[in-house]
Amino acid sequence: MHDNQPRTITPDDLPEVITRYLTAHRAHDTATAVTTFTDDATVIDDGNAYQGSIAIERWLDRSATEFTYTIHLTNAQQTDTAHYIATHHLEGNFPGGTIDLRYRFTLRDDLIEHLAIEP
């Protein structure tokens, strides 16, 4: 994996911290989800940046209540030991009603340092 091209992996091959985050996020368990991030982590979602634990916790709380939706993991990829992509299919009461989103994770010290969520 030296060419920086993502390769498809099974969802079971995602690092434990990513699986823990995805499970907590899906269950709207903000307390658990926030523990998966480094103290200085950044989340990019819908064009907005959230830096640090407090901002990420607020983002998690808001995203858990803003819309009602179902989320299904449809693909997992690994670029290297620190970079992973988890693609999800969402359906719900948000504008458009359906979307596929890529969650791009960067890990540091077995925690999420950066998460970018994008179509």
PDB file of C-alpha atoms in Angstrom:
ATOM      1  CA  MET A   1       0.000   0.000   0.000  1.00  0.00           C
ATOM      2  CA  HIS A   2       2.725   2.460  -0.923  1.00  0.00           C
ATOM      3  CA  ASP A   3       0.847   4.067  -3.825  1.00  0.00           C
ATOM      4  CA  ASN A   4      -1.638   5.923  -1.561  1.00  0.00           C
ATOM      5  CA  GLN A   5      -4.552   4.363  -3.422  1.00  0.00           C
ATOM      6  CA  PRO A   6      -7.314   3.085  -1.133  1.00  0.00           C
ATOM      7  CA  ARG A   7      -7.931  -0.645  -1.240  1.00  0.00           C
ATOM      8  CA  THR A   8     -11.219  -2.257  -0.312  1.00  0.00           C
ATOM      9  CA  ILE A   9     -11.283  -4.060   3.025  1.00  0.00           C
ATOM     10  CA  THR A  10     -14.068  -5.776   4.930  1.00  0.00           C
ATOM     11  CA  PRO A  11     -15.862  -3.688   7.557  1.00  0.00           C
ATOM     12  CA  ASP A  12     -14.475  -6.129  10.140  1.00  0.00           C
ATOM     13  CA  ASP A  13     -10.983  -4.960   9.160  1.00  0.00           C
ATOM     14  CA  LEU A  14     -11.662  -1.347  10.174  1.00  0.00           C
ATOM     15  CA  PRO A  15      -9.721  -0.374  13.303  1.00  0.00           C
ATOM     16  CA  GLU A  16     -11.589  -0.839  16.583  1.00  0.00           C
ATOM     17  CA  VAL A  17     -11.711   2.922  17.268  1.00  0.00           C
ATOM     18  CA  ILE A  18     -13.496   3.571  13.961  1.00  0.00           C
ATOM     19  CA  THR A  19     -15.969   0.762  14.594  1.00  0.00           C
ATOM     20  CA  ARG A  20     -16.582   2.094  18.120  1.00  0.00           C
ATOM     21  CA  TYR A  21     -17.181   5.617  16.753  1.00  0.00           C
ATOM     22  CA  LEU A  22     -19.536   4.402  13.998  1.00  0.00           C
ATOM     23  CA  THR A  23     -21.526   2.243  16.423  1.00  0.00           C
ATOM     24  CA  ALA A  24     -21.830   5.064  18.967  1.00  0.00           C
ATOM     25  CA  HIS A  25     -22.727   7.638  16.301  1.00  0.00           C
ATOM     26  CA  ARG A  26     -25.414   5.350  14.863  1.00  0.00           C
ATOM     27  CA  ALA A  27     -26.845   4.860  18.389  1.00  0.00           C
ATOM     28  CA  HIS A  28     -26.663   8.624  19.141  1.00  0.00           C
ATOM     29  CA  ASP A  29     -24.306   7.815  22.032  1.00  0.00           C
ATOM     30  CA  THR A  30     -22.403  11.105  22.143  1.00  0.00           C
ATOM     31  CA  ALA A  31     -20.543  10.246  25.364  1.00  0.00           C
ATOM     32  CA  THR A  32     -18.936   7.185  23.777  1.00  0.00           C
ATOM     33  CA  ALA A  33     -18.417   8.744  20.335  1.00  0.00           C
ATOM     34  CA  VAL A  34     -16.469  11.731  21.682  1.00  0.00           C
ATOM     35  CA  THR A  35     -13.998   9.409  23.465  1.00  0.00           C
ATOM     36  CA  THR A  36     -12.831   8.076  20.101  1.00  0.00           C
ATOM     37  CA  PHE A  37     -11.247  11.424  19.148  1.00  0.00           C
ATOM     38  CA  THR A  38      -7.913  12.977  20.134  1.00  0.00           C
ATOM     39  CA  ASP A  39      -8.251  16.121  22.287  1.00  0.00           C
ATOM     40  CA  ASP A  40      -7.196  18.283  19.334  1.00  0.00           C
ATOM     41  CA  ALA A  41      -9.170  16.407  16.652  1.00  0.00           C
ATOM     42  CA  THR A  42     -10.946  18.106  13.780  1.00  0.00           C
ATOM     43  CA  VAL A  43     -14.233  17.092  12.143  1.00  0.00           C
ATOM     44  CA  ILE A  44     -15.288  18.530   8.791  1.00  0.00           C
ATOM     45  CA  ASP A  45     -18.996  18.063   8.053  1.00  0.00           C
ATOM     46  CA  ASP A  46     -21.291  19.904   5.667  1.00  0.00           C
ATOM     47  CA  GLY A  47     -18.611  22.539   5.017  1.00  0.00           C
ATOM     48  CA  ASN A  48     -18.080  23.309   8.710  1.00  0.00           C
ATOM     49  CA  ALA A  49     -15.008  22.550  10.835  1.00  0.00           C
ATOM     50  CA  TYR A  50     -15.244  21.450  14.478  1.00  0.00           C
ATOM     51  CA  GLN A  51     -11.941  21.592  16.379  1.00  0.00           C
ATOM     52  CA  GLY A  52     -11.381  19.995  19.792  1.00  0.00           C
ATOM     53  CA  SER A  53     -13.440  17.843  22.117  1.00  0.00           C
ATOM     54  CA  ILE A  54     -16.020  20.461  23.130  1.00  0.00           C
ATOM     55  CA  ALA A  55     -16.823  21.493  19.552  1.00  0.00           C
ATOM     56  CA  ILE A  56     -16.976  17.860  18.423  1.00  0.00           C
ATOM     57  CA  GLU A  57     -19.295  16.965  21.299  1.00  0.00           C
ATOM     58  CA  ARG A  58     -21.645  19.832  20.327  1.00  0.00           C
ATOM     59  CA  TRP A  59     -21.551  18.694  16.698  1.00  0.00           C
ATOM     60  CA  LEU A  60     -22.355  15.105  17.731  1.00  0.00           C
ATOM     61  CA  ASP A  61     -25.275  16.264  19.915  1.00  0.00           C
ATOM     62  CA  ARG A  62     -26.682  18.432  17.107  1.00  0.00           C
ATOM     63  CA  SER A  63     -26.240  15.805  14.392  1.00  0.00           C
ATOM     64  CA  ALA A  64     -27.996  13.221  16.584  1.00  0.00           C
ATOM     65  CA  THR A  65     -31.156  15.336  16.807  1.00  0.00           C
ATOM     66  CA  GLU A  66     -31.248  17.427  13.622  1.00  0.00           C
ATOM     67  CA  PHE A  67     -32.699  14.731  11.331  1.00  0.00           C
ATOM     68  CA  THR A  68     -34.074  11.213  11.565  1.00  0.00           C
ATOM     69  CA  TYR A  69     -32.331   8.751   9.270  1.00  0.00           C
ATOM     70  CA  THR A  70     -31.113   5.224   8.770  1.00  0.00           C
ATOM     71  CA  ILE A  71     -27.436   4.615   8.063  1.00  0.00           C
ATOM     72  CA  HIS A  72     -25.853   1.541   6.495  1.00  0.00           C
ATOM     73  CA  LEU A  73     -22.138   0.889   5.991  1.00  0.00           C
ATOM     74  CA  THR A  74     -21.725  -0.020   2.315  1.00  0.00           C
ATOM     75  CA  ASN A  75     -17.948   0.001   1.794  1.00  0.00           C
ATOM     76  CA  ALA A  76     -14.671   0.196   3.704  1.00  0.00           C
ATOM     77  CA  GLN A  77     -11.251   1.130   2.365  1.00  0.00           C
ATOM     78  CA  GLN A  78      -7.733   1.532   3.723  1.00  0.00           C
ATOM     79  CA  THR A  79      -5.043   3.779   2.250  1.00  0.00           C
ATOM     80  CA  ASP A  80      -2.359   3.084   4.876  1.00  0.00           C
ATOM     81  CA  THR A  81      -2.175   2.325   8.601  1.00  0.00           C
ATOM     82  CA  ALA A  82      -3.560   5.751   9.517  1.00  0.00           C
ATOM     83  CA  HIS A  83      -6.101   6.473   6.745  1.00  0.00           C
ATOM     84  CA  TYR A  84      -9.460   4.763   6.241  1.00  0.00           C
ATOM     85  CA  ILE A  85     -12.690   5.488   4.393  1.00  0.00           C
ATOM     86  CA  ALA A  86     -16.082   4.159   5.485  1.00  0.00           C
ATOM     87  CA  THR A  87     -18.876   4.779   2.971  1.00  0.00           C
ATOM     88  CA  HIS A  88     -22.432   4.966   4.305  1.00  0.00           C
ATOM     89  CA  HIS A  89     -25.827   5.102   2.651  1.00  0.00           C
ATOM     90  CA  LEU A  90     -28.254   7.377   4.519  1.00  0.00           C
ATOM     91  CA  GLU A  91     -32.011   7.679   4.074  1.00  0.00           C
ATOM     92  CA  GLY A  92     -34.141  10.056   6.092  1.00  0.00           C
ATOM     93  CA  ASN A  93     -35.970  13.347   6.478  1.00  0.00           C
ATOM     94  CA  PHE A  94     -33.025  15.576   5.492  1.00  0.00           C
ATOM     95  CA  PRO A  95     -33.012  17.588   2.224  1.00  0.00           C
ATOM     96  CA  GLY A  96     -32.847  15.129  -0.682  1.00  0.00           C
ATOM     97  CA  GLY A  97     -33.847  12.187   1.522  1.00  0.00           C
ATOM     98  CA  THR A  98     -30.983   9.914   0.462  1.00  0.00           C
ATOM     99  CA  ILE A  99     -27.212  10.269   0.143  1.00  0.00           C
ATOM    100  CA  ASP A 100     -24.020   8.263   0.127  1.00  0.00           C
ATOM    101  CA  LEU A 101     -21.341   9.774   2.374  1.00  0.00           C
ATOM    102  CA  ARG A 102     -17.658   8.972   2.724  1.00  0.00           C
ATOM    103  CA  TYR A 103     -16.266   9.218   6.232  1.00  0.00           C
ATOM    104  CA  ARG A 104     -12.516   9.812   5.779  1.00  0.00           C
ATOM    105  CA  PHE A 105     -10.626   8.989   8.969  1.00  0.00           C
ATOM    106  CA  THR A 106      -7.071   9.855   9.965  1.00  0.00           C
ATOM    107  CA  LEU A 107      -5.853   8.051  13.076  1.00  0.00           C
ATOM    108  CA  ARG A 108      -3.150   8.977  15.596  1.00  0.00           C
ATOM    109  CA  ASP A 109      -2.255   6.938  18.677  1.00  0.00           C
ATOM    110  CA  ASP A 110      -5.287   4.650  18.170  1.00  0.00           C
ATOM    111  CA  LEU A 111      -7.708   7.607  18.183  1.00  0.00           C
ATOM    112  CA  ILE A 112      -9.390   9.658  15.461  1.00  0.00           C
ATOM    113  CA  GLU A 113      -7.358  12.779  14.717  1.00  0.00           C
ATOM    114  CA  HIS A 114      -9.323  13.928  11.695  1.00  0.00           C
ATOM    115  CA  LEU A 115     -12.710  13.030  10.225  1.00  0.00           C
ATOM    116  CA  ALA A 116     -14.037  14.499   6.991  1.00  0.00           C
ATOM    117  CA  ILE A 117     -17.582  13.607   5.971  1.00  0.00           C
ATOM    118  CA  GLU A 118     -18.362  14.265   2.312  1.00  0.00           C
ATOM    119  CA  PRO A 119     -20.535  13.043  -0.566  1.00  0.00           C
TER     120      PRO A 119
END
